[in-house]
Short mmCIF file of C-alpha atoms in Angstrom, two decimals:
data_model
loop_
_atom_site.label_atom_id
_atom_site.label_comp_id
_atom_site.label_asym_id
_atom_site.label_seq_id
_atom_site.Cartn_x
_atom_site.Cartn_y
_atom_site.Cartn_z
CA UNK A 1 0.35 0.28 -0.02
CA UNK A 2 3.20 2.24 0.66
CA UNK A 3 4.45 1.50 -2.81
CA UNK A 4 1.08 2.52 -4.28
CA UNK A 5 1.12 5.93 -3.00
CA UNK A 6 4.78 6.76 -3.04
CA UNK A 7 5.13 5.94 -6.57
CA UNK A 8 0.99 8.18 -7.00
CA UNK A 9 2.83 11.09 -5.38
CA UNK A 10 5.25 10.97 -7.86
CA UNK A 11 2.84 10.40 -11.34
CA UNK A 12 1.59 13.98 -9.76
CA UNK A 13 5.12 15.28 -8.61
CA UNK A 14 6.33 14.40 -12.88
CA UNK A 15 2.54 15.33 -14.37
CA UNK A 16 2.40 19.30 -12.58
CA UNK A 17 6.68 19.76 -13.42
CA UNK A 18 5.98 18.97 -16.76
CA UNK A 19 3.48 21.48 -16.95
CA UNK A 20 5.14 23.76 -18.01
CA UNK A 21 4.22 27.90 -19.44
CA UNK A 22 4.34 28.55 -22.79
CA UNK A 23 6.50 30.98 -23.22
CA UNK A 24 5.64 35.01 -23.85
CA UNK A 25 8.29 37.27 -25.42
CA UNK A 26 7.05 40.94 -26.14
CA UNK A 27 8.84 43.78 -26.84
CA UNK A 28 7.16 47.46 -26.83
CA UNK A 29 9.55 48.61 -29.65
CA UNK A 30 10.19 47.10 -33.29
CA UNK A 31 11.81 50.08 -35.11
CA UNK A 32 13.76 53.07 -33.37
CA UNK A 33 15.61 56.14 -35.74
CA UNK A 34 18.13 57.91 -33.54
CA UNK A 35 19.54 60.74 -35.18
CA UNK A 36 23.21 61.83 -35.59
CA UNK A 37 23.36 63.05 -32.15
CA UNK A 38 22.66 59.33 -29.98
CA UNK A 39 19.43 59.36 -27.79
CA UNK A 40 17.67 57.53 -25.59
CA UNK A 41 14.59 54.99 -25.75
CA UNK A 42 12.27 52.68 -23.63
CA UNK A 43 10.95 49.80 -24.48
CA UNK A 44 9.27 47.69 -22.25
CA UNK A 45 10.02 43.94 -22.44
CA UNK A 46 7.20 41.05 -21.00
CA UNK A 47 8.45 37.72 -20.77
CA UNK A 48 7.31 34.57 -18.75
CA UNK A 49 10.62 33.32 -18.43
CA UNK A 50 14.28 35.24 -17.28
CA UNK A 51 15.97 37.90 -20.38
CA UNK A 52 18.73 38.53 -22.44
CA UNK A 53 19.52 41.15 -24.69
CA UNK A 54 21.92 41.80 -27.44
CA UNK A 55 22.63 44.65 -28.81
CA UNK A 56 26.02 46.70 -30.13
CA UNK A 57 29.19 48.35 -29.69
CA UNK A 58 27.17 51.47 -30.72
CA UNK A 59 24.15 50.49 -29.18
CA UNK A 60 23.20 49.47 -25.54
CA UNK A 61 19.98 48.48 -24.01
CA UNK A 62 20.62 48.32 -19.51
CA UNK A 63 19.89 46.48 -18.62
CA UNK A 64 21.40 43.76 -20.00
CA UNK A 65 19.35 40.44 -18.34
CA UNK A 66 16.49 40.27 -16.84
CA UNK A 67 14.30 37.89 -14.46
CA UNK A 68 10.88 36.91 -15.64
CA UNK A 69 7.93 40.23 -15.59
CA UNK A 70 7.34 43.48 -17.07
CA UNK A 71 10.40 45.50 -17.09
CA UNK A 72 11.86 48.68 -19.08
CA UNK A 73 14.16 49.67 -19.96
CA UNK A 74 16.93 51.98 -21.37
CA UNK A 75 17.93 51.71 -25.26
CA UNK A 76 21.22 54.00 -26.03
CA UNK A 77 22.61 55.41 -28.62
CA UNK A 78 25.35 56.58 -29.42
CA UNK A 79 26.16 59.23 -31.30
CA UNK A 80 27.42 58.76 -35.13
CA UNK A 81 30.73 60.78 -35.66
CA UNK A 82 31.02 58.48 -39.11
CA UNK A 83 29.73 59.55 -42.48
CA UNK A 84 27.69 56.19 -43.52
CA UNK A 85 24.19 56.09 -42.40
CA UNK A 86 24.41 52.80 -40.12
CA UNK A 87 21.52 49.92 -38.47
CA UNK A 88 22.02 47.05 -36.62
CA UNK A 89 19.93 44.53 -35.09
CA UNK A 90 18.86 44.40 -31.50
CA UNK A 91 17.95 40.39 -29.84
CA UNK A 92 16.07 40.24 -27.27
CA UNK A 93 15.89 36.26 -25.99
CA UNK A 94 14.04 34.25 -24.03
CA UNK A 95 13.46 30.68 -23.55
CA UNK A 96 13.61 29.96 -27.86
CA UNK A 97 12.30 33.51 -28.79
CA UNK A 98 13.47 36.52 -29.93
CA UNK A 99 12.64 39.55 -30.56
CA UNK A 100 14.05 42.31 -32.82
CA UNK A 101 14.44 46.21 -32.04
CA UNK A 102 15.48 47.58 -35.86
CA UNK A 103 17.76 50.33 -35.06
CA UNK A 104 18.52 53.57 -37.97
CA UNK A 105 20.82 56.13 -36.86
CA UNK A 106 21.13 58.68 -39.33
CA UNK A 107 24.46 60.53 -39.69
CA UNK A 108 25.21 64.37 -39.87
CA UNK A 109 25.22 66.35 -43.01
CA UNK A 110 28.97 68.46 -43.30
CA UNK A 111 27.29 71.24 -45.30
CA UNK A 112 30.12 72.69 -48.28
#
């Protein structure tokens, strides 16, 4: 009898631990146009699992990771000191899901 109770308990625990939620990931902004001088934009990340952000050298997100929930992060675009416009994809990932924020930055126009 004890053996049946223990096996039932193990089966119940297995069922409950295997019923994980489907992963959810969302971002409030899908594209940002930044001036050549740079800027900061607030982005809301919603996830039901821990998440991480991958930016670039000139496009940084702080904080770059977090736990499940809704978080406001700051996407900082540094000034564009080149003569070419630039763009990058900032990737937010969580539990196999990825959201992309496209960042496009203008170039300073030189008047001659």
